[in-house]
mmCIF file of C-alpha atoms in Angstrom:
data_model
loop_
_atom_site.group_PDB
_atom_site.id
_atom_site.type_symbol
_atom_site.label_atom_id
_atom_site.label_comp_id
_atom_site.label_asym_id
_atom_site.label_seq_id
_atom_site.Cartn_x
_atom_site.Cartn_y
_atom_site.Cartn_z
ATOM 1 C CA ALA K 262 -7.778 -25.836 -24.729
ATOM 2 C CA CYS K 263 -10.166 -23.970 -22.461
ATOM 3 C CA ASN K 264 -9.450 -20.616 -24.054
ATOM 4 C CA PRO K 265 -8.826 -20.963 -27.807
ATOM 5 C CA SER K 266 -7.205 -17.535 -27.994
ATOM 6 C CA GLN K 267 -4.540 -18.635 -25.513
ATOM 7 C CA PRO K 268 -3.328 -22.076 -26.602
ATOM 8 C CA TYR K 269 -1.044 -22.417 -23.603
ATOM 9 C CA SER K 270 -4.125 -22.964 -21.403
ATOM 10 C CA VAL K 271 -5.569 -26.422 -20.802
ATOM 11 C CA ALA K 272 -8.311 -27.761 -18.536
ATOM 12 C CA ILE K 273 -7.220 -30.437 -16.073
ATOM 13 C CA SER K 274 -8.930 -32.395 -13.322
ATOM 14 C CA ALA K 275 -7.982 -31.918 -9.682
ATOM 15 C CA GLN K 276 -6.627 -35.468 -9.595
ATOM 16 C CA ALA K 277 -4.355 -34.868 -12.554
ATOM 17 C CA LEU K 278 -3.253 -31.613 -10.972
ATOM 18 C CA ALA K 279 -2.349 -33.334 -7.720
ATOM 19 C CA GLN K 280 -0.501 -36.039 -9.621
ATOM 20 C CA ALA K 281 1.410 -33.466 -11.650
ATOM 21 C CA ILE K 282 2.497 -31.617 -8.522
ATOM 22 C CA LEU K 283 3.423 -34.814 -6.709
ATOM 23 C CA ALA K 284 5.467 -35.770 -9.748
ATOM 24 C CA LYS K 285 7.236 -32.420 -9.418
ATOM 25 C CA GLY K 286 6.517 -31.511 -13.000
ATOM 26 C CA GLN K 287 8.937 -28.944 -14.320
ATOM 27 C CA GLY K 288 7.806 -25.580 -15.693
ATOM 28 C CA ILE K 289 4.220 -25.912 -14.457
ATOM 29 C CA ALA K 290 2.852 -22.584 -13.248
ATOM 30 C CA PRO K 291 -0.647 -23.072 -11.825
ATOM 31 C CA VAL K 292 -3.100 -20.282 -12.521
ATOM 32 C CA TYR K 293 -6.775 -19.544 -12.053
ATOM 33 C CA HIS K 294 -8.219 -18.094 -15.258
ATOM 34 C CA ASN K 295 -11.181 -15.733 -15.283
ATOM 35 C CA SER K 296 -12.356 -15.699 -18.869
ATOM 36 C CA ALA K 297 -14.788 -12.857 -18.231
ATOM 37 C CA LEU K 298 -11.946 -10.545 -17.191
ATOM 38 C CA HIS K 299 -9.281 -12.176 -19.385
ATOM 39 C CA THR K 300 -6.883 -12.312 -16.476
ATOM 40 C CA ASN K 301 -4.638 -14.975 -15.005
ATOM 41 C CA VAL K 302 -3.962 -15.048 -11.264
ATOM 42 C CA MET K 303 -0.734 -16.854 -10.447
ATOM 43 C CA MET K 304 -0.375 -19.099 -7.395
ATOM 44 C CA SER K 305 2.517 -21.073 -5.973
ATOM 45 C CA LYS K 306 2.602 -24.840 -6.464
ATOM 46 C CA ALA K 307 2.208 -25.296 -2.707
ATOM 47 C CA THR K 308 -0.964 -23.235 -2.734
ATOM 48 C CA VAL K 309 -2.458 -25.133 -5.660
ATOM 49 C CA ALA K 310 -1.475 -28.434 -4.053
ATOM 50 C CA SER K 311 -3.446 -27.409 -0.979
ATOM 51 C CA ILE K 312 -6.417 -26.408 -3.120
ATOM 52 C CA ALA K 313 -6.247 -29.701 -4.987
ATOM 53 C CA CYS K 314 -6.250 -31.642 -1.719
ATOM 54 C CA VAL K 315 -9.340 -29.746 -0.560
ATOM 55 C CA LEU K 316 -11.075 -30.380 -3.865
ATOM 56 C CA LEU K 317 -10.294 -34.066 -3.681
ATOM 57 C CA SER K 318 -11.461 -34.365 -0.084
ATOM 58 C CA GLN K 319 -14.644 -32.358 -0.538
ATOM 59 C CA SER K 320 -15.624 -33.484 -4.026
ATOM 60 C CA PRO K 321 -14.974 -37.163 -4.779
ATOM 61 C CA SER K 322 -16.439 -36.630 -8.242
ATOM 62 C CA ALA K 323 -13.323 -34.606 -9.046
ATOM 63 C CA LEU K 324 -11.488 -37.908 -9.348
ATOM 64 C CA ALA K 325 -13.188 -38.417 -12.677
ATOM 65 C CA SER K 326 -11.881 -36.706 -15.765
ATOM 66 C CA GLY K 327 -13.805 -33.854 -17.297
ATOM 67 C CA VAL K 328 -13.557 -30.632 -19.231
ATOM 68 C CA GLU K 329 -14.323 -26.994 -18.630
ATOM 69 C CA THR K 330 -16.595 -24.846 -20.738
ATOM 70 C CA CYS K 331 -15.529 -21.221 -20.952
ATOM 71 C CA GLY K 332 -17.507 -18.216 -22.107
ATOM 72 C CA VAL K 333 -17.984 -14.528 -21.514
ATOM 73 C CA GLY K 334 -19.874 -15.244 -18.315
ATOM 74 C CA GLY K 335 -17.052 -17.330 -16.892
ATOM 75 C CA CYS K 336 -16.089 -20.994 -16.728
ATOM 76 C CA ARG K 337 -18.144 -23.927 -15.534
ATOM 77 C CA SER K 338 -17.178 -27.545 -15.069
ATOM 78 C CA GLU K 339 -19.057 -30.169 -17.040
ATOM 79 C CA ASN K 340 -20.536 -32.944 -14.880
ATOM 80 C CA SER K 341 -20.167 -30.621 -11.841
ATOM 81 C CA GLN K 342 -16.503 -31.532 -11.569
ATOM 82 C CA ASP K 343 -13.900 -29.243 -10.027
ATOM 83 C CA HIS K 344 -11.045 -28.137 -12.247
ATOM 84 C CA VAL K 345 -8.003 -25.952 -12.111
ATOM 85 C CA LEU K 346 -6.318 -24.405 -15.131
ATOM 86 C CA LEU K 347 -2.615 -25.011 -15.678
ATOM 87 C CA GLN K 348 -0.429 -22.627 -17.597
ATOM 88 C CA LEU K 349 2.306 -24.657 -19.263
ATOM 89 C CA ASN K 350 4.254 -21.843 -20.875
ATOM 90 C CA SER K 351 3.708 -18.408 -19.385
ATOM 91 C CA PRO K 352 3.123 -15.501 -21.761
ATOM 92 C CA ALA K 353 6.020 -13.034 -21.795
ATOM 93 C CA ARG K 354 4.361 -10.388 -19.621
ATOM 94 C CA THR K 355 3.033 -12.756 -16.950
ATOM 95 C CA LYS K 356 5.022 -12.974 -13.715
ATOM 96 C CA LEU K 357 4.872 -15.919 -11.349
ATOM 97 C CA VAL K 358 4.577 -14.795 -7.754
ATOM 98 C CA GLN K 359 4.141 -16.552 -4.476
ATOM 99 C CA SER K 360 0.680 -16.866 -2.963
ATOM 100 C CA HIS K 361 -0.294 -14.212 -0.418
ATOM 101 C CA SER K 362 -0.166 -16.814 2.322
ATOM 102 C CA ALA K 363 3.483 -17.519 1.472
ATOM 103 C CA ASN K 364 4.531 -13.966 0.620
ATOM 104 C CA PRO K 365 2.910 -11.100 2.544
ATOM 105 C CA PHE K 366 4.180 -8.642 -0.080
ATOM 106 C CA ALA K 367 2.471 -10.355 -3.037
ATOM 107 C CA TRP K 368 0.568 -7.728 -5.014
ATOM 108 C CA GLN K 369 -3.155 -7.393 -4.433
ATOM 109 C CA THR K 370 -5.377 -4.728 -5.938
ATOM 110 C CA SER K 371 -8.766 -3.292 -5.042
ATOM 111 C CA GLY K 372 -9.628 -2.986 -8.730
ATOM 112 C CA ASN K 373 -9.694 0.811 -8.594
ATOM 113 C CA THR K 374 -7.400 2.766 -10.909
ATOM 114 C CA ALA K 375 -5.917 6.226 -11.352
ATOM 115 C CA ALA K 376 -5.068 7.817 -14.716
ATOM 116 C CA ALA K 377 -7.145 5.210 -16.538
ATOM 117 C CA GLY K 378 -6.114 4.723 -20.150
ATOM 118 C CA GLN K 379 -2.655 6.251 -19.739
ATOM 119 C CA TRP K 380 0.417 4.023 -20.112
ATOM 120 C CA CYS K 381 1.225 4.837 -16.454
ATOM 121 C CA GLU K 382 -2.243 3.989 -15.176
ATOM 122 C CA GLY K 383 -1.985 2.842 -11.579
ATOM 123 C CA GLN K 384 -3.870 0.143 -9.715
ATOM 124 C CA GLU K 385 -4.900 0.840 -6.144
ATOM 125 C CA PRO K 386 -3.616 -1.727 -3.627
ATOM 126 C CA ALA K 387 -6.192 -3.839 -1.831
ATOM 127 C CA PRO K 388 -7.224 -2.412 1.580
ATOM 128 C CA GLU K 389 -5.458 -5.164 3.500
ATOM 129 C CA TRP K 390 -2.252 -5.058 1.437
ATOM 130 C CA SER K 391 0.905 -3.375 2.754
ATOM 131 C CA LEU K 392 4.687 -3.407 2.492
ATOM 132 C CA LYS K 393 4.956 -2.626 6.199
ATOM 133 C CA SER K 394 6.309 -5.519 8.241
ATOM 134 C CA SER K 395 8.160 -6.384 11.427
ATOM 135 C CA CYS K 396 11.840 -6.905 10.680
ATOM 136 C CA LEU K 397 13.545 -9.445 12.902
ATOM 137 C CA GLY K 398 16.591 -7.355 13.763
ATOM 138 C CA GLY K 399 20.116 -8.581 14.387
ATOM 139 C CA LEU K 400 21.880 -7.006 11.399
ATOM 140 C CA ASP K 401 22.709 -3.314 11.050
ATOM 141 C CA ILE K 402 22.923 -1.927 7.530
ATOM 142 C CA LYS K 403 23.919 1.550 6.394
ATOM 143 C CA VAL K 404 22.228 3.117 3.368
ATOM 144 C CA MET K 405 22.482 6.402 1.479
ATOM 145 C CA THR K 406 20.537 8.309 -1.173
ATOM 146 C CA TYR K 407 22.169 11.138 -3.126
ATOM 147 C CA ASN K 408 21.093 13.219 -6.118
ATOM 148 C CA LEU K 409 24.406 14.176 -7.724
ATOM 149 C CA PHE K 410 23.316 17.129 -9.916
ATOM 150 C CA TRP K 411 25.475 15.517 -12.599
ATOM 151 C CA TRP K 412 25.256 18.030 -15.440
ATOM 152 C CA ASN K 413 26.457 20.785 -13.144
ATOM 153 C CA LEU K 414 28.676 19.081 -10.565
ATOM 154 C CA PHE K 415 30.464 16.886 -13.111
ATOM 155 C CA GLY K 416 29.966 18.951 -16.276
ATOM 156 C CA GLN K 417 33.275 20.164 -17.743
ATOM 157 C CA GLN K 418 31.899 23.602 -18.455
ATOM 158 C CA PHE K 419 30.592 23.950 -14.899
ATOM 159 C CA GLN K 420 32.081 22.457 -11.685
ATOM 160 C CA ASN K 421 33.968 19.665 -13.528
ATOM 161 C CA GLY K 422 33.810 17.346 -10.531
ATOM 162 C CA ASN K 423 34.571 20.075 -7.991
ATOM 163 C CA GLY K 424 37.735 18.271 -6.916
ATOM 164 C CA GLY K 425 35.834 15.072 -6.184
ATOM 165 C CA SER K 426 33.678 16.782 -3.541
ATOM 166 C CA ALA K 427 30.773 14.314 -3.825
ATOM 167 C CA GLY K 428 33.133 11.363 -3.528
ATOM 168 C CA LYS K 429 34.807 12.906 -0.488
ATOM 169 C CA LEU K 430 31.415 13.343 1.178
ATOM 170 C CA ILE K 431 30.599 9.674 0.534
ATOM 171 C CA GLN K 432 34.014 8.558 1.777
ATOM 172 C CA ALA K 433 33.685 10.569 4.990
ATOM 173 C CA SER K 434 30.235 9.143 5.664
ATOM 174 C CA GLY K 435 31.663 5.617 5.692
ATOM 175 C CA VAL K 436 34.415 6.230 8.236
ATOM 176 C CA ASP K 437 32.414 5.167 11.312
ATOM 177 C CA ALA K 438 30.651 2.285 9.539
ATOM 178 C CA PRO K 439 30.905 1.160 5.905
ATOM 179 C CA LEU K 440 28.051 1.961 3.537
ATOM 180 C CA ASP K 441 26.221 -1.196 2.543
ATOM 181 C CA PHE K 442 24.015 0.381 -0.124
ATOM 182 C CA MET K 443 23.964 3.674 -1.993
ATOM 183 C CA VAL K 444 21.473 4.935 -4.549
ATOM 184 C CA PHE K 445 22.211 7.828 -6.897
ATOM 185 C CA GLN K 446 19.982 10.033 -9.018
ATOM 186 C CA GLU K 447 21.222 12.290 -11.842
ATOM 187 C CA CYS K 448 24.181 9.927 -12.111
ATOM 188 C CA GLU K 449 25.838 9.179 -15.451
ATOM 189 C CA ASP K 450 28.711 7.043 -14.141
ATOM 190 C CA GLY K 451 28.427 5.155 -10.860
ATOM 191 C CA ASN K 452 31.978 3.852 -11.149
ATOM 192 C CA ARG K 453 33.374 7.381 -11.277
ATOM 193 C CA VAL K 454 31.532 8.201 -8.068
ATOM 194 C CA LEU K 455 33.019 5.118 -6.403
ATOM 195 C CA ARG K 456 36.510 6.039 -7.644
ATOM 196 C CA ASP K 457 36.205 9.553 -6.245
ATOM 197 C CA ALA K 458 35.084 8.047 -2.930
ATOM 198 C CA GLY K 459 37.941 5.525 -2.846
ATOM 199 C CA LEU K 460 35.401 2.680 -2.865
ATOM 200 C CA GLU K 461 35.975 1.148 -6.290
ATOM 201 C CA ALA K 462 37.708 -1.922 -4.804
ATOM 202 C CA THR K 463 35.076 -2.592 -2.137
ATOM 203 C CA HIS K 464 31.829 -1.643 -3.879
ATOM 204 C CA ALA K 465 30.167 -2.358 -7.224
ATOM 205 C CA ALA K 466 27.866 -0.049 -9.205
ATOM 206 C CA LEU K 467 24.764 -1.097 -11.129
ATOM 207 C CA GLY K 468 22.451 0.641 -13.586
ATOM 208 C CA ILE K 469 22.832 3.993 -15.334
ATOM 209 C CA GLN K 470 19.702 4.013 -17.479
ATOM 210 C CA HIS K 471 17.520 7.056 -16.880
ATOM 211 C CA ALA K 472 20.522 8.409 -14.929
ATOM 212 C CA ILE K 473 19.819 6.362 -11.801
ATOM 213 C CA ALA K 474 22.301 3.946 -10.280
ATOM 214 C CA LEU K 475 23.027 2.006 -7.120
ATOM 215 C CA ALA K 476 26.106 0.598 -5.430
ATOM 216 C CA TYR K 477 26.645 -2.163 -2.885
ATOM 217 C CA ARG K 478 29.434 -3.522 -0.693
ATOM 218 C CA LYS K 479 30.790 -6.547 -2.542
ATOM 219 C CA ASP K 480 32.373 -8.453 0.321
ATOM 220 C CA ALA K 481 29.232 -8.332 2.465
ATOM 221 C CA TRP K 482 26.425 -8.748 -0.090
ATOM 222 C CA ARG K 483 25.709 -11.005 -3.029
ATOM 223 C CA LEU K 484 23.576 -9.721 -5.896
ATOM 224 C CA GLU K 485 20.716 -12.108 -6.666
ATOM 225 C CA GLY K 486 20.071 -12.224 -10.405
ATOM 226 C CA SER K 487 20.363 -8.815 -12.024
ATOM 227 C CA ASP K 488 19.064 -5.325 -11.460
ATOM 228 C CA VAL K 489 15.666 -4.447 -12.953
ATOM 229 C CA LEU K 490 14.421 -1.121 -14.305
ATOM 230 C CA VAL K 491 10.642 -0.477 -14.302
ATOM 231 C CA ASP K 492 9.023 2.644 -15.761
ATOM 232 C CA VAL K 493 6.517 4.003 -13.244
ATOM 233 C CA ALA K 494 5.806 7.632 -14.176
ATOM 234 C CA GLU K 495 6.344 10.379 -16.729
ATOM 235 C CA ASP K 496 7.130 14.085 -16.489
ATOM 236 C CA GLN K 497 4.624 16.717 -17.421
ATOM 237 C CA PRO K 498 4.747 17.489 -21.179
ATOM 238 C CA GLY K 499 7.872 19.187 -22.530
ATOM 239 C CA LEU K 500 10.233 17.997 -19.782
ATOM 240 C CA TRP K 501 12.427 14.869 -19.524
ATOM 241 C CA GLY K 502 10.109 11.960 -20.224
ATOM 242 C CA ARG K 503 9.600 8.695 -18.352
ATOM 243 C CA ARG K 504 10.764 8.014 -14.811
ATOM 244 C CA SER K 505 11.793 4.648 -13.450
ATOM 245 C CA LEU K 506 12.342 2.496 -10.404
ATOM 246 C CA LEU K 507 15.646 0.606 -10.233
ATOM 247 C CA LEU K 508 15.449 -2.589 -8.158
ATOM 248 C CA ALA K 509 17.944 -5.219 -7.041
ATOM 249 C CA ARG K 510 17.882 -8.029 -4.461
ATOM 250 C CA PHE K 511 20.838 -8.888 -2.267
ATOM 251 C CA THR K 512 21.723 -11.630 0.202
ATOM 252 C CA HIS K 513 23.977 -10.909 3.165
ATOM 253 C CA VAL K 514 26.862 -13.344 2.834
ATOM 254 C CA ALA K 515 27.342 -13.995 6.554
ATOM 255 C CA SER K 516 23.737 -14.097 7.807
ATOM 256 C CA GLY K 517 21.670 -15.004 4.752
ATOM 257 C CA LYS K 518 19.337 -12.041 5.334
ATOM 258 C CA THR K 519 17.942 -10.466 2.170
ATOM 259 C CA VAL K 520 17.317 -6.885 1.080
ATOM 260 C CA LEU K 521 15.278 -5.586 -1.829
ATOM 261 C CA LEU K 522 16.745 -2.201 -2.723
ATOM 262 C CA ALA K 523 14.778 0.298 -4.817
ATOM 263 C CA ASN K 524 15.914 3.648 -6.229
ATOM 264 C CA HIS K 525 13.529 6.231 -7.684
ATOM 265 C CA HIS K 526 13.913 9.626 -9.328
ATOM 266 C CA GLY K 527 10.433 11.057 -9.506
ATOM 267 C CA PRO K 528 8.588 12.932 -12.229
ATOM 268 C CA LEU K 529 8.429 16.684 -12.732
ATOM 269 C CA VAL K 530 6.861 19.192 -12.106
ATOM 270 C CA VAL K 531 7.783 18.821 -8.427
ATOM 271 C CA GLY K 532 4.816 17.619 -6.407
ATOM 272 C CA SER K 533 2.654 16.862 -9.446
ATOM 273 C CA GLY K 534 3.224 13.123 -9.787
ATOM 274 C CA GLY K 535 3.771 13.712 -13.514
ATOM 275 C CA ILE K 536 1.182 13.127 -16.216
ATOM 276 C CA CYS K 537 -0.544 10.343 -14.276
ATOM 277 C CA GLY K 538 -0.605 12.084 -10.909
ATOM 278 C CA GLY K 539 0.663 11.240 -7.458
ATOM 279 C CA LYS K 540 -1.594 8.284 -6.720
ATOM 280 C CA ALA K 541 -0.761 6.436 -9.934
ATOM 281 C CA THR K 542 2.960 7.093 -9.487
ATOM 282 C CA ALA K 543 2.907 5.819 -5.900
ATOM 283 C CA TRP K 544 0.809 2.778 -6.792
ATOM 284 C CA ASN K 545 3.130 1.905 -9.683
ATOM 285 C CA ILE K 546 6.151 2.116 -7.371
ATOM 286 C CA LEU K 547 4.452 -0.123 -4.813
ATOM 287 C CA ARG K 548 3.393 -2.656 -7.419
ATOM 288 C CA ALA K 549 6.892 -2.869 -8.919
ATOM 289 C CA ILE K 550 8.333 -3.516 -5.473
ATOM 290 C CA ALA K 551 5.662 -6.107 -4.658
ATOM 291 C CA GLU K 552 6.301 -7.985 -7.888
ATOM 292 C CA HIS K 553 9.991 -8.379 -7.047
ATOM 293 C CA ALA K 554 9.917 -8.750 -3.246
ATOM 294 C CA GLN K 555 10.134 -12.088 -1.502
ATOM 295 C CA ALA K 556 8.666 -12.998 1.854
ATOM 296 C CA ASP K 557 11.698 -12.414 4.065
ATOM 297 C CA ASP K 558 13.085 -9.336 2.317
ATOM 298 C CA ALA K 559 13.807 -6.134 4.163
ATOM 299 C CA ILE K 560 12.666 -3.528 1.642
ATOM 300 C CA VAL K 561 14.514 -0.218 1.332
ATOM 301 C CA LEU K 562 13.129 2.418 -1.055
ATOM 302 C CA MET K 563 15.102 5.632 -1.479
ATOM 303 C CA GLY K 564 15.556 8.506 -3.873
ATOM 304 C CA ASP K 565 14.714 11.974 -5.044
ATOM 305 C CA PHE K 566 10.981 11.584 -5.541
ATOM 306 C CA ASN K 567 10.469 15.168 -6.760
ATOM 307 C CA ALA K 568 7.617 15.109 -4.267
ATOM 308 C CA GLU K 569 7.437 16.743 -0.851
ATOM 309 C CA ALA K 570 6.081 15.035 2.243
ATOM 310 C CA SER K 571 2.748 16.795 1.735
ATOM 311 C CA SER K 572 2.406 15.641 -1.887
ATOM 312 C CA GLU K 573 -0.108 13.067 -3.041
ATOM 313 C CA THR K 574 2.744 10.771 -4.070
ATOM 314 C CA VAL K 575 4.363 10.628 -0.636
ATOM 315 C CA GLN K 576 1.089 10.686 1.284
ATOM 316 C CA THR K 577 -0.029 7.662 -0.750
ATOM 317 C CA LEU K 578 3.253 5.836 -0.192
ATOM 318 C CA ASP K 579 3.023 6.544 3.546
ATOM 319 C CA ARG K 580 -0.105 4.405 3.771
ATOM 320 C CA TYR K 581 1.718 1.289 2.573
ATOM 321 C CA ILE K 582 5.408 1.636 3.507
ATOM 322 C CA ASN K 583 7.201 3.261 6.449
ATOM 323 C CA ARG K 584 8.893 6.601 5.783
ATOM 324 C CA HIS K 585 12.027 6.818 7.903
ATOM 325 C CA TYR K 586 13.603 10.107 6.857
ATOM 326 C CA THR K 587 12.975 13.145 4.670
ATOM 327 C CA GLY K 588 15.568 15.738 3.658
ATOM 328 C CA VAL K 589 15.216 19.494 3.310
ATOM 329 C CA SER K 590 16.381 20.148 -0.256
ATOM 330 C CA PHE K 591 13.664 21.652 -2.470
ATOM 331 C CA ARG K 592 11.273 21.625 0.506
ATOM 332 C CA GLY K 593 12.021 17.954 1.188
ATOM 333 C CA VAL K 594 11.846 15.787 -1.934
ATOM 334 C CA ASP K 595 14.463 13.194 -0.901
ATOM 335 C CA HIS K 596 13.142 10.310 1.171
ATOM 336 C CA ILE K 597 14.103 6.976 2.725
ATOM 337 C CA PHE K 598 11.341 4.371 3.127
ATOM 338 C CA SER K 599 11.492 0.835 4.464
ATOM 339 C CA SER K 600 9.270 -2.113 5.196
ATOM 340 C CA CYS K 601 10.871 -2.144 8.658
ATOM 341 C CA GLU K 602 9.109 -0.263 11.424
ATOM 342 C CA ALA K 603 10.483 2.976 12.881
ATOM 343 C CA MET K 604 11.760 1.101 15.927
ATOM 344 C CA HIS K 605 14.465 -0.376 13.673
ATOM 345 C CA ILE K 606 15.983 3.045 12.894
ATOM 346 C CA LYS K 607 19.316 3.403 14.671
ATOM 347 C CA GLU K 608 20.503 6.643 13.068
ATOM 348 C CA VAL K 609 19.512 9.095 10.342
ATOM 349 C CA LYS K 610 21.732 11.894 9.118
ATOM 350 C CA ASN K 611 21.791 14.721 6.616
ATOM 351 C CA LEU K 612 25.317 14.633 5.168
ATOM 352 C CA GLY K 613 25.252 17.952 3.310
ATOM 353 C CA ASN K 614 25.389 18.522 -0.433
ATOM 354 C CA GLY K 615 29.030 17.971 -1.434
ATOM 355 C CA GLY K 616 28.601 20.391 -4.318
ATOM 356 C CA SER K 617 25.221 19.084 -5.464
ATOM 357 C CA ASP K 618 21.927 20.954 -5.217
ATOM 358 C CA HIS K 619 20.590 18.106 -3.020
ATOM 359 C CA ASP K 620 21.760 16.881 0.364
ATOM 360 C CA ALA K 621 22.837 13.277 0.733
ATOM 361 C CA LEU K 622 20.803 11.342 3.321
ATOM 362 C CA ALA K 623 22.049 8.332 5.281
ATOM 363 C CA GLU K 624 20.436 5.874 7.655
ATOM 364 C CA VAL K 625 21.528 2.962 9.804
ATOM 365 C CA LEU K 626 18.716 0.489 10.383
ATOM 366 C CA THR K 627 18.466 -2.967 11.863
ATOM 367 C CA ILE K 628 16.915 -5.676 9.698
#
């Protein structure tokens, strides 16, 4: 074991690595280990195979077996041999991602941080990293974000559903073209919203933790795996606590195109970015998306960010993902972002509030 404190790590020669990959070994997640920083950087098998081939071609001595010596100053190879570290069983918090060459969205950081020492500390993306990409086009999708003001609009002692006004707004918005994806904030029951909209048979709802949910059109899209909730921020003291990002990946049944959908309800006080500030909140959102996105995904990020266009949160997001539309409620805290460029926007629309204190926003874009 190269690192005694992590018994899952072993030193292996480049030849053995190449042989293991050629043998299609199961459960092998290649990593480069920096013992000085105590970090593991994950790479795809294809990437490590390429590295191994280079090592073998440039360093014939790597054909011989050898061991690595690790210390605070880093690792060195005995007998000047080249080695790669294999992780046989990943620790619970480690996530295998594709190499940057295979996945342009793979997370990269500059090493700078915001809110250092806080649980919601954020890592700055590397200068060359971005979620902005050129979508291929050919498939129109319709999306919506809607803060439902649940305690008031659906509370029995208040509007008590207001005669299904939110559902009627959603139903009307799908008359010209069906809604592919919807994200809701301040939502305690996504299925009730779908029932009020007459969409319970055609759409499915996911997630209600932290009062955020999403819905998708079942006949057109297939959910890949399950939805994921990632805490990314926290309100200022004395308010509502942690804030999350809800993510889910979908494949279009007819075309095979994929979408990574993300829903966020941002921290209070409005415009503050919460206890960790706007930069950390934005960076945490971006990192969560990057760690779940795949190379060909069209990324759609929507929600009530509790942050206006001029806020540090949104200004930071704007540098790394395209903002397509901003509403007017509370000086414009509802936003739609996408990896796709603005040229792919076919329509944006403010649908009104339907009894909520926020307007619903809709967009048709081509992915």
